[in-house]
Coordinates of C-alpha atoms in Angstrom, one line a residue:
Chain A
M1 CA -50.1 142.5 24.5
I2 CA -49.3 141.9 20.8
E3 CA -49.0 144.9 18.4
F4 CA -48.5 144.7 14.6
K5 CA -47.3 148.0 13.2
G6 CA -47.4 148.3 9.4
V7 CA -46.3 144.7 8.9
S8 CA -45.8 143.4 5.4
F9 CA -44.5 140.0 4.4
A10 CA -43.6 138.6 1.0
Y11 CA -42.9 135.1 -0.3
N12 CA -40.7 135.2 -3.4
G13 CA -41.4 138.9 -4.1
Q14 CA -45.2 138.4 -3.8
F15 CA -46.8 140.1 -0.8
V16 CA -48.8 137.8 1.4
L17 CA -49.5 140.4 4.0
E18 CA -49.6 144.1 3.3
N19 CA -49.3 146.9 5.9
L20 CA -51.1 145.2 8.7
S21 CA -51.7 147.2 11.9
F22 CA -53.7 145.9 14.9
T23 CA -53.4 145.2 18.6
V24 CA -54.4 142.2 20.6
E25 CA -55.2 143.1 24.2
A26 CA -54.3 140.8 27.1
G27 CA -57.0 138.3 27.9
E28 CA -58.7 138.5 24.5
F29 CA -60.2 135.5 22.7
M30 CA -59.7 136.4 19.1
G31 CA -60.6 134.5 16.0
I32 CA -59.0 135.2 12.6
I33 CA -61.0 134.0 9.6
G34 CA -60.7 134.5 5.9
P35 CA -60.5 132.6 2.6
N36 CA -57.6 130.3 1.7
G37 CA -54.4 132.1 0.9
A38 CA -55.5 135.2 2.9
G39 CA -52.3 135.1 4.9
K40 CA -53.8 133.9 8.2
S41 CA -51.1 131.3 9.0
T42 CA -48.3 133.6 7.9
L43 CA -49.7 136.2 10.4
L44 CA -49.6 133.7 13.2
K45 CA -46.0 132.6 12.4
L46 CA -45.0 136.3 12.3
A47 CA -46.4 136.8 15.8
D48 CA -44.2 133.9 17.1
R49 CA -41.2 135.0 15.0
I50 CA -41.2 131.7 13.1
L51 CA -41.2 134.1 10.2
V52 CA -39.8 137.7 10.3
P53 CA -41.6 140.6 8.6
D54 CA -40.1 142.3 5.6
I55 CA -41.5 145.7 6.5
G56 CA -42.9 146.9 9.8
S57 CA -42.5 145.7 13.3
I58 CA -44.3 143.5 15.9
L59 CA -44.3 144.3 19.6
L60 CA -44.9 141.9 22.4
N61 CA -45.6 143.7 25.7
S62 CA -44.3 146.9 24.0
K63 CA -41.0 145.3 23.2
P64 CA -40.0 144.6 19.6
L65 CA -40.3 140.9 19.0
R66 CA -36.8 140.7 17.3
F67 CA -35.2 141.8 20.6
F68 CA -36.5 138.7 22.4
N69 CA -34.3 135.9 23.2
R70 CA -35.8 132.8 21.6
K71 CA -36.3 131.0 24.9
D72 CA -37.8 134.0 26.6
L73 CA -40.3 134.3 23.7
A74 CA -41.3 130.7 24.1
R75 CA -42.1 131.3 27.8
I76 CA -44.6 134.0 26.8
V77 CA -46.0 132.7 23.5
G78 CA -47.2 129.1 22.8
F79 CA -48.0 128.0 19.3
V80 CA -50.4 125.2 18.3
S81 CA -49.9 124.1 14.7
Q82 CA -52.3 122.3 12.5
G83 CA -50.6 119.1 13.6
F84 CA -47.5 117.5 12.1
A85 CA -46.4 114.1 10.9
S86 CA -43.2 113.1 12.7
T87 CA -40.9 110.7 11.0
F88 CA -39.5 109.4 14.3
R89 CA -41.4 107.6 17.0
F90 CA -42.0 110.2 19.7
S91 CA -44.4 109.3 22.5
A92 CA -47.1 111.8 23.4
F93 CA -45.2 112.6 26.6
D94 CA -42.0 113.3 24.6
I95 CA -44.0 115.9 22.6
V96 CA -45.5 117.5 25.7
M97 CA -42.1 117.6 27.4
M98 CA -40.7 119.6 24.5
G99 CA -42.8 122.5 26.0
R100 CA -40.4 122.6 28.9
F101 CA -37.4 123.4 26.7
P102 CA -37.5 127.2 27.3
Y103 CA -37.1 126.6 31.0
Q104 CA -34.4 123.9 30.9
K105 CA -30.6 124.3 31.0
T106 CA -29.2 122.9 27.9
L107 CA -27.4 119.9 29.5
A108 CA -29.6 119.4 32.5
L109 CA -31.8 116.4 32.8
D110 CA -35.6 116.7 32.9
S111 CA -36.5 117.7 36.4
A112 CA -39.4 116.4 38.5
E113 CA -40.9 119.8 38.2
D114 CA -40.8 119.6 34.4
R115 CA -42.5 116.3 34.5
E116 CA -45.1 117.5 37.0
I117 CA -46.0 120.5 34.8
S118 CA -46.2 118.3 31.7
F119 CA -48.6 116.0 33.5
E120 CA -50.7 118.9 34.6
A121 CA -50.8 120.2 31.0
M122 CA -51.9 116.8 29.8
K123 CA -54.6 116.7 32.4
A124 CA -55.9 120.1 31.4
T125 CA -56.3 118.9 27.8
D126 CA -57.6 115.6 28.8
C127 CA -54.9 113.4 27.3
L128 CA -52.9 112.1 30.2
S129 CA -54.0 108.6 29.5
L130 CA -52.2 108.8 26.1
K131 CA -48.8 109.7 27.5
D132 CA -47.0 106.5 26.6
R133 CA -48.6 106.1 23.2
D134 CA -46.7 106.6 20.0
F135 CA -47.7 110.1 18.8
M136 CA -48.2 109.0 15.2
T137 CA -50.7 106.3 16.2
L138 CA -53.0 108.8 17.8
S139 CA -56.2 110.1 16.1
G140 CA -56.4 113.6 14.9
G141 CA -58.2 114.8 17.9
E142 CA -55.9 113.1 20.3
R143 CA -52.9 114.6 18.5
Q144 CA -54.2 118.1 18.7
R145 CA -54.8 117.8 22.4
V146 CA -51.2 116.6 22.9
I147 CA -49.9 119.5 20.8
L148 CA -52.0 121.9 22.9
A149 CA -50.7 120.3 26.1
S150 CA -47.2 120.8 24.8
A151 CA -47.9 124.5 24.3
L152 CA -49.4 124.7 27.8
A153 CA -46.3 123.1 29.3
Q154 CA -44.5 126.3 28.1
Q155 CA -46.8 128.1 30.6
P156 CA -47.4 130.9 28.1
K157 CA -49.4 134.1 28.4
V158 CA -50.5 133.9 24.8
L159 CA -51.7 131.0 22.7
L160 CA -51.6 131.2 19.0
L161 CA -53.5 128.4 17.2
D162 CA -53.3 127.6 13.5
E163 CA -56.5 125.9 12.4
P164 CA -56.4 123.6 15.5
T165 CA -59.7 121.9 14.8
T166 CA -59.6 121.4 11.1
A167 CA -59.0 117.7 11.3
L168 CA -61.4 117.1 14.2
D169 CA -65.0 115.8 14.3
L170 CA -67.8 117.8 15.7
K171 CA -67.5 116.6 19.3
H172 CA -63.8 117.1 19.4
Q173 CA -64.1 120.5 17.8
I174 CA -66.4 121.7 20.6
H175 CA -64.3 119.9 23.2
F176 CA -61.2 121.6 22.0
Y177 CA -62.8 125.1 22.0
N178 CA -64.2 124.5 25.5
I179 CA -60.7 123.9 26.7
L180 CA -59.6 127.1 25.0
Q181 CA -62.4 129.0 26.6
N182 CA -61.5 127.7 30.0
L183 CA -57.9 128.8 29.5
C184 CA -59.0 132.2 28.5
M185 CA -61.4 132.7 31.4
E186 CA -59.7 130.9 34.2
R187 CA -56.0 131.4 33.4
K188 CA -56.5 134.7 31.7
M189 CA -54.6 133.6 28.7
T190 CA -54.7 135.6 25.5
I191 CA -55.9 133.4 22.7
V192 CA -55.6 134.0 18.9
S193 CA -57.1 131.2 16.8
V194 CA -57.0 131.0 13.0
T195 CA -59.9 129.0 11.7
H196 CA -61.9 128.2 8.7
D197 CA -65.0 127.5 10.8
V198 CA -66.8 130.8 11.0
N199 CA -69.6 129.4 13.1
L200 CA -67.2 128.0 15.7
A201 CA -65.4 131.3 15.8
A202 CA -68.6 133.1 16.2
Q203 CA -69.7 130.9 19.1
F204 CA -66.5 131.1 21.1
C205 CA -64.5 134.2 20.2
R206 CA -65.1 137.7 21.6
R207 CA -63.4 139.4 18.7
I208 CA -63.1 138.4 15.1
M209 CA -60.7 139.7 12.5
I210 CA -61.2 138.9 8.8
L211 CA -58.3 138.8 6.4
K212 CA -58.5 138.7 2.7
E213 CA -55.6 138.9 0.2
G214 CA -53.2 140.0 2.9
K215 CA -55.3 142.9 4.2
I216 CA -57.7 143.4 7.2
L217 CA -61.2 143.5 5.9
A218 CA -63.0 143.8 9.2
D219 CA -62.1 143.7 12.8
G220 CA -64.4 143.9 15.8
S221 CA -66.9 142.2 18.0
V222 CA -68.7 139.1 16.7
K223 CA -71.8 141.1 16.0
E224 CA -69.9 143.8 14.2
V225 CA -68.0 141.5 11.9
I226 CA -70.3 138.6 11.2
Q227 CA -72.7 140.4 8.8
E228 CA -74.1 139.2 5.6
D229 CA -72.7 141.9 3.3
I230 CA -69.2 141.6 4.9
L231 CA -69.1 137.8 4.6
H232 CA -70.5 138.0 1.0
H233 CA -67.6 140.3 0.1
V234 CA -65.1 138.0 1.9
Y235 CA -66.1 134.7 0.4
D236 CA -67.7 135.8 -2.9
I237 CA -70.8 133.8 -2.2
P238 CA -74.2 135.0 -0.8
I239 CA -74.4 134.3 3.0
H240 CA -77.4 134.2 5.2
I241 CA -77.2 134.7 8.9
I242 CA -79.6 133.7 11.8
D243 CA -79.1 134.0 15.5
H244 CA -78.4 131.0 17.6
K245 CA -81.5 130.5 19.8
M246 CA -79.6 129.7 23.0
T247 CA -76.4 131.8 22.7
G248 CA -77.8 134.7 20.7
R249 CA -74.6 134.4 18.6
P250 CA -74.8 134.5 14.8
I251 CA -74.8 131.4 12.6
I252 CA -74.0 131.6 9.0
F253 CA -75.3 129.7 6.0
P254 CA -74.2 129.9 2.4
V255 CA -77.3 130.6 0.3
L256 CA -77.8 127.6 -1.8
K257 CA -79.5 127.7 -5.1
R258 CA -81.1 124.3 -5.5
K259 CA -82.0 122.9 -8.8
E260 CA -85.5 121.5 -8.5
Chain B
M1 CA -39.1 105.6 34.1
R2 CA -39.0 102.1 32.7
G3 CA -38.1 103.5 29.3
K4 CA -35.3 105.4 30.8
S5 CA -33.6 102.5 32.6
R6 CA -34.0 100.4 29.4
K7 CA -32.1 103.1 27.5
N8 CA -29.4 103.2 30.1
F9 CA -29.1 99.5 30.0
F10 CA -28.6 99.3 26.3
L11 CA -26.2 102.2 26.3
A12 CA -24.2 100.4 28.9
I13 CA -24.2 97.3 26.7
F14 CA -23.0 99.3 23.7
A15 CA -20.2 100.8 25.9
A16 CA -19.2 97.3 27.1
V17 CA -19.1 95.9 23.5
F18 CA -17.1 99.0 22.5
C19 CA -14.5 98.4 25.2
L20 CA -14.3 94.6 24.5
T21 CA -13.8 95.4 20.8
I22 CA -10.9 97.7 21.6
F23 CA -9.3 95.1 23.8
I24 CA -9.9 92.0 21.6
T25 CA -9.5 93.1 18.0
P26 CA -5.8 93.9 18.2
F27 CA -5.1 90.3 19.0
I28 CA -6.8 89.1 15.8
G29 CA -5.0 89.3 12.6
S30 CA -3.5 87.4 9.6
Q31 CA -0.1 87.1 11.4
N32 CA 0.3 85.0 14.5
L33 CA 2.2 87.2 16.9
D34 CA 4.5 86.2 19.7
Y35 CA 3.2 88.3 22.5
S36 CA 6.4 88.1 24.5
N37 CA 8.0 90.0 21.7
V38 CA 5.1 92.5 21.7
V39 CA 5.6 93.1 25.4
S40 CA 9.4 93.4 25.0
Y41 CA 8.7 96.0 22.2
L42 CA 7.3 98.2 24.9
R43 CA 10.6 98.0 26.8
G44 CA 12.4 99.2 23.7
S45 CA 13.4 96.1 21.8
E46 CA 12.6 96.6 18.1
N47 CA 11.0 93.5 16.6
P48 CA 8.5 92.8 13.8
D49 CA 5.7 91.4 16.1
G50 CA 5.8 94.6 18.2
I51 CA 5.7 96.8 15.1
I52 CA 2.8 94.9 13.7
F53 CA 0.9 95.1 17.0
F54 CA 1.6 98.8 17.9
D55 CA 2.3 100.5 14.6
I56 CA -0.1 98.7 12.3
R57 CA -2.9 97.0 14.1
I58 CA -3.7 99.5 16.8
P59 CA -3.7 102.6 14.6
R60 CA -5.8 100.8 12.1
I61 CA -8.3 99.7 14.7
L62 CA -8.4 103.2 16.1
L63 CA -9.0 104.5 12.6
A64 CA -11.8 102.0 12.2
I65 CA -13.4 103.1 15.5
V66 CA -13.0 106.8 14.7
T67 CA -14.4 106.3 11.1
G68 CA -17.3 104.2 12.3
A69 CA -18.2 106.5 15.1
T70 CA -18.0 109.6 12.9
L71 CA -20.1 108.2 10.0
S72 CA -22.7 107.0 12.5
L73 CA -22.8 110.3 14.2
A74 CA -23.0 112.2 10.9
G75 CA -25.8 109.8 9.7
L76 CA -27.7 110.4 12.9
I77 CA -27.4 114.2 12.6
F78 CA -28.4 114.3 8.9
Q79 CA -31.4 112.1 9.6
A80 CA -32.5 114.4 12.4
L81 CA -32.0 117.6 10.5
L82 CA -33.6 116.3 7.3
R83 CA -36.3 114.5 9.3
N84 CA -35.7 111.6 7.0
P85 CA -34.7 108.1 8.2
L86 CA -33.1 107.3 4.8
A87 CA -30.6 110.2 5.0
T88 CA -27.0 109.2 5.2
P89 CA -23.8 111.2 5.6
Y90 CA -23.6 111.1 1.8
T91 CA -27.2 112.2 1.0
L92 CA -26.2 115.8 0.6
G93 CA -23.4 115.0 -1.8
V94 CA -20.5 115.1 0.6
S95 CA -19.0 111.9 -0.6
A96 CA -19.7 112.6 -4.3
G97 CA -17.8 115.9 -3.9
G98 CA -15.0 114.1 -2.1
A99 CA -14.8 111.4 -4.8
L100 CA -14.7 114.0 -7.5
G101 CA -11.8 115.8 -5.8
A102 CA -9.9 112.6 -5.4
V103 CA -10.5 111.2 -8.9
L104 CA -9.6 114.6 -10.4
M105 CA -6.3 114.5 -8.5
I106 CA -5.6 111.0 -9.6
K107 CA -6.3 111.9 -13.2
L108 CA -4.2 115.1 -13.0
G109 CA -1.4 113.3 -11.2
I110 CA -0.5 116.3 -9.0
T111 CA 1.3 115.7 -5.8
F112 CA 1.7 117.9 -2.8
S113 CA 1.0 117.7 0.9
V114 CA -1.0 120.0 3.3
L115 CA -0.7 119.4 7.0
G116 CA 0.2 115.8 6.4
F117 CA -2.7 115.2 4.1
S118 CA -1.8 113.8 0.7
T119 CA -2.9 115.5 -2.5
I120 CA -5.8 113.1 -2.9
Q121 CA -6.9 113.5 0.7
T122 CA -6.8 117.2 0.5
A123 CA -8.7 117.3 -2.7
A124 CA -11.3 114.9 -1.3
F125 CA -11.7 117.1 1.8
V126 CA -12.0 120.3 -0.2
G127 CA -14.4 118.7 -2.6
S128 CA -16.6 117.5 0.2
L129 CA -16.7 120.9 1.9
L130 CA -17.3 122.9 -1.3
T131 CA -20.2 120.6 -2.1
I132 CA -21.9 121.0 1.2
I133 CA -21.5 124.8 1.1
L134 CA -23.0 124.8 -2.4
V135 CA -26.0 122.7 -1.3
Y136 CA -26.5 124.8 1.8
Y137 CA -26.7 128.0 -0.2
L138 CA -28.9 126.5 -2.9
A139 CA -31.4 125.6 -0.2
R140 CA -31.4 129.0 1.5
S141 CA -34.2 131.4 0.9
H142 CA -35.9 134.0 3.0
K143 CA -33.2 133.5 5.8
R144 CA -34.4 130.0 6.2
I145 CA -33.2 126.6 4.9
S146 CA -35.6 124.4 3.0
V147 CA -34.8 120.9 4.0
H148 CA -36.7 119.7 1.0
T149 CA -34.6 121.7 -1.5
M150 CA -31.5 120.5 0.4
I151 CA -32.2 116.8 -0.2
L152 CA -33.1 117.4 -3.8
A153 CA -30.0 119.6 -4.4
G154 CA -27.8 117.0 -2.7
I155 CA -29.0 114.1 -4.7
T156 CA -28.9 116.0 -7.9
I157 CA -25.3 117.1 -7.3
S158 CA -24.4 113.5 -6.4
Y159 CA -25.7 112.3 -9.8
F160 CA -24.0 115.2 -11.6
F161 CA -20.7 114.5 -9.9
G162 CA -21.2 110.8 -10.6
A163 CA -21.4 111.6 -14.3
V164 CA -18.3 113.8 -14.2
I165 CA -16.4 111.0 -12.3
L166 CA -17.5 108.5 -15.0
M167 CA -16.2 110.9 -17.6
L168 CA -12.8 111.1 -15.9
H169 CA -12.8 107.3 -15.6
F170 CA -13.4 107.0 -19.3
L171 CA -10.5 109.4 -20.0
A172 CA -8.2 107.7 -17.5
D173 CA -5.6 105.0 -18.3
F174 CA -5.6 101.6 -16.7
T175 CA -3.5 102.4 -13.7
E176 CA -5.4 105.5 -13.0
T177 CA -8.7 103.7 -13.3
R178 CA -7.6 101.0 -10.9
Q179 CA -6.5 103.7 -8.4
M180 CA -9.8 105.5 -8.8
I181 CA -11.9 102.4 -8.2
R182 CA -9.8 101.4 -5.2
W183 CA -10.3 104.9 -3.7
M184 CA -14.0 104.8 -4.2
M185 CA -14.3 101.4 -2.4
G186 CA -13.0 103.0 0.7
G187 CA -10.7 101.3 3.1
L188 CA -8.7 101.6 6.3
D189 CA -5.5 100.1 5.1
I190 CA -3.4 103.1 4.2
V191 CA -3.0 104.8 7.5
D192 CA -0.6 107.5 8.5
P193 CA -0.9 107.4 12.3
D194 CA 0.1 111.0 12.5
L195 CA -3.0 112.0 10.5
L196 CA -5.1 109.9 12.8
W197 CA -3.8 111.6 15.9
K198 CA -4.5 115.0 14.3
S199 CA -8.1 114.0 13.4
I200 CA -9.1 112.7 16.8
P201 CA -9.3 116.0 18.6
V202 CA -11.3 117.6 15.8
L203 CA -13.8 114.7 15.9
L204 CA -14.0 114.8 19.7
I205 CA -14.8 118.5 19.7
A206 CA -17.5 117.9 17.0
Y207 CA -19.0 115.1 19.2
L208 CA -19.1 117.4 22.2
I209 CA -20.6 120.3 20.4
L210 CA -23.3 118.1 18.8
F211 CA -24.0 116.5 22.1
Y212 CA -24.5 119.9 23.6
H213 CA -27.3 120.4 21.0
A214 CA -28.9 117.1 21.6
R215 CA -32.1 118.4 23.2
M216 CA -32.5 120.9 20.4
L217 CA -32.0 118.2 17.8
N218 CA -34.8 116.2 19.4
I219 CA -37.3 118.9 18.9
L220 CA -36.0 119.8 15.5
S221 CA -36.3 116.2 14.4
A222 CA -40.0 116.3 15.2
S223 CA -41.0 119.4 13.4
E224 CA -39.3 122.7 12.4
D225 CA -42.2 125.0 13.3
T226 CA -42.5 123.3 16.7
A227 CA -38.8 123.8 17.3
W228 CA -39.1 127.5 16.6
S229 CA -42.1 127.9 18.9
K230 CA -40.4 125.9 21.7
G231 CA -37.6 128.4 21.8
V232 CA -35.0 126.5 19.6
S233 CA -32.9 128.9 17.5
V234 CA -33.5 126.6 14.5
D235 CA -31.4 128.5 12.0
R236 CA -28.3 128.4 14.3
V237 CA -28.7 124.8 15.2
Q238 CA -29.2 123.8 11.6
R239 CA -26.1 125.8 10.5
I240 CA -23.9 124.4 13.3
A241 CA -25.1 120.8 12.9
F242 CA -25.0 120.7 9.1
L243 CA -21.6 122.2 8.9
L244 CA -20.1 120.0 11.7
A245 CA -21.6 116.8 10.4
S246 CA -20.4 117.7 6.9
L247 CA -16.9 118.7 8.1
I248 CA -16.4 115.4 10.0
T249 CA -17.8 113.4 7.1
G250 CA -15.5 115.2 4.7
L251 CA -12.5 114.5 7.0
V252 CA -13.3 110.8 7.3
V253 CA -14.0 110.5 3.5
A254 CA -10.7 112.2 2.8
V255 CA -8.8 109.7 5.1
S256 CA -10.7 106.5 4.4
G257 CA -12.7 107.0 1.3
P258 CA -16.5 106.7 1.1
I259 CA -17.2 103.7 3.3
G260 CA -20.9 103.0 2.9
F261 CA -23.7 101.6 5.0
V262 CA -22.4 102.5 8.4
G263 CA -24.0 105.9 8.4
L264 CA -27.3 104.5 7.5
I265 CA -27.8 101.3 9.5
V266 CA -26.1 102.2 12.8
P267 CA -28.3 105.3 13.4
H268 CA -31.3 103.3 12.4
F269 CA -30.4 100.4 14.7
L270 CA -29.8 102.9 17.5
R271 CA -33.2 104.5 17.0
M272 CA -34.9 101.1 17.2
V273 CA -33.1 100.3 20.5
L274 CA -32.7 103.7 22.2
G275 CA -35.7 105.7 20.8
V276 CA -35.7 109.3 19.7
D277 CA -33.6 111.1 22.3
H278 CA -30.3 112.3 21.0
R279 CA -28.9 112.6 24.5
Y280 CA -28.7 108.8 24.2
L281 CA -28.3 108.4 20.5
I282 CA -25.2 110.5 20.2
P283 CA -23.1 108.6 22.8
G284 CA -24.7 105.4 21.4
S285 CA -23.4 106.3 17.9
L286 CA -19.9 106.6 19.3
F287 CA -20.0 103.1 20.9
A288 CA -22.1 101.2 18.4
G289 CA -20.6 102.9 15.3
G290 CA -17.0 102.5 16.5
A291 CA -17.5 98.9 17.5
F292 CA -19.4 98.0 14.3
L293 CA -16.7 99.2 11.9
A294 CA -13.8 97.8 14.0
I295 CA -15.5 94.4 13.9
C296 CA -16.2 94.7 10.2
D297 CA -12.6 95.7 9.6
T298 CA -11.3 92.7 11.6
F299 CA -13.3 90.5 9.2
A300 CA -11.9 92.5 6.3
R301 CA -8.4 91.9 7.5
T302 CA -8.7 88.2 8.2
I303 CA -11.5 86.6 6.3
I304 CA -9.3 85.7 3.2
S305 CA -6.0 86.6 4.7
P306 CA -3.5 87.8 3.8
V307 CA -5.7 89.7 1.3
D308 CA -7.2 92.8 2.7
I309 CA -10.8 93.3 1.5
P310 CA -12.0 96.9 1.4
V311 CA -14.1 97.3 4.5
G312 CA -17.0 99.0 2.7
I313 CA -17.7 95.6 1.1
I314 CA -17.8 93.9 4.5
T315 CA -20.1 96.6 6.1
A316 CA -22.7 96.0 3.5
I317 CA -22.4 92.2 3.4
L318 CA -22.4 91.9 7.1
G319 CA -24.6 94.8 8.0
G320 CA -27.2 94.3 5.3
P321 CA -28.6 90.9 6.4
F322 CA -28.2 91.8 10.1
F323 CA -30.3 94.9 9.5
L324 CA -32.9 93.1 7.5
W325 CA -33.2 90.5 10.3
I326 CA -33.8 93.2 12.8
L327 CA -36.4 94.8 10.6
V328 CA -38.3 91.6 10.1
R329 CA -38.1 90.6 13.7
K330 CA -39.4 94.0 14.7
G331 CA -42.3 93.8 12.3

């Protein structure tokens, strides 16, 4: 579905991503983890052509990303940011409705169909009751669900998420990932989520990629990647792993040296 | 749906006020006119009342409307693009560049004329455009514009040009200084109707093009990354909107000088009443901005007649308290 071929990207002459090559298959639920500054967000932005690679190419359905018309791209790929602070007073519904932009004629009014699809998207992420609220007065969790609904209103095949649960409490984190899991299983969406939460990724994702200093350090199934020596190398601290009693998936702990 | 009919209602009110302003303000002035003369002027009889009405008042009111509408639109666009409610048409240094051009020409005392524009007007227009091009290129890196750098560069350049202008003031003699200060106050009094007729199509085209981009501006005014991901060609919209808004600001500054305040408070007021949708805000800026400046100018012409106060002073004196009242009432 998405293919990176020898992609490098530099900010001000400094390489953030170096020679990345990998493929995301349709229907995958993929997590990307790694320390701060590893280039995770940059990678996602490249995949949605918010940024353009300096070297290499990115293919979407075997077609180079740069050949896509911007609106066509938005019909296939949805992007969920970490959240944003808007200066102006958009309602939650305004934000969701923006997801209909790739389907609208420039001067046409919002159609009944646009409205219907936006409502459906808000139902799917459990935020329909917030539709008339001022976006900036919502809590972090509510805002993230609205942003996700806005991406769903694009009716995309692929969802790219940039640390979507960083600002959320435990309950909302799980709630959010449950929604993602449903989208992946029921609507066959391809999901790529960047996260700092290794445990959350290990519970929900089928495949995990680890980035460090702009390079792929590991890429594979959860069992293959979530290993003590690999994570030790990634985070530069000793890591201990046990298996979750109910799911059988790994849970990681940093090894703490307590001063008695 | 309730929100939508509310917006339509207010837009209709602005349109009504706009029309009323056009019809009423020509009848207000420091001279009492004999309207039978005004009517007979239309049938070809030359008389002072007709000249005042048709050749002085009406062009001037039209200029006020065009200027007010343009500055409001430009303010609206800059606020959206910079995602900053404090942005004005002048934030990026357009008026500082224009002022520098004008002041320089006053100091040098050169006279020529381009397409009906006087030396000072031409220099002001060129100064405005060069400034915005400079700011635009300073803020470009990695094929993207940094809005942050743009604001900083614009404000820095404004201060820098301000210093150069002061320097020119210092070197100028008394007559030149008076002329410079008068230019920088802005005003609608020196109007060459021909210039007005030439400017109107340019401004109308700019209005239409920006209105065409209204939905894209909505998304862009929320967040840049969001705009990219929703399918907005952010770089193209930014380029078009920045250049058009600067162009029309430059044009208006060249003709009327830097009239302040309109470009800040009218967009603000519109956002309070109409919300965040530029499909409403852009037509709203035409009606509200045009009417506001025409009303202010009517005060400027008559309040201590026959003296003509620079309209920029009135916009601030009238607009300031009105705007504060709205702010307080809203809170």
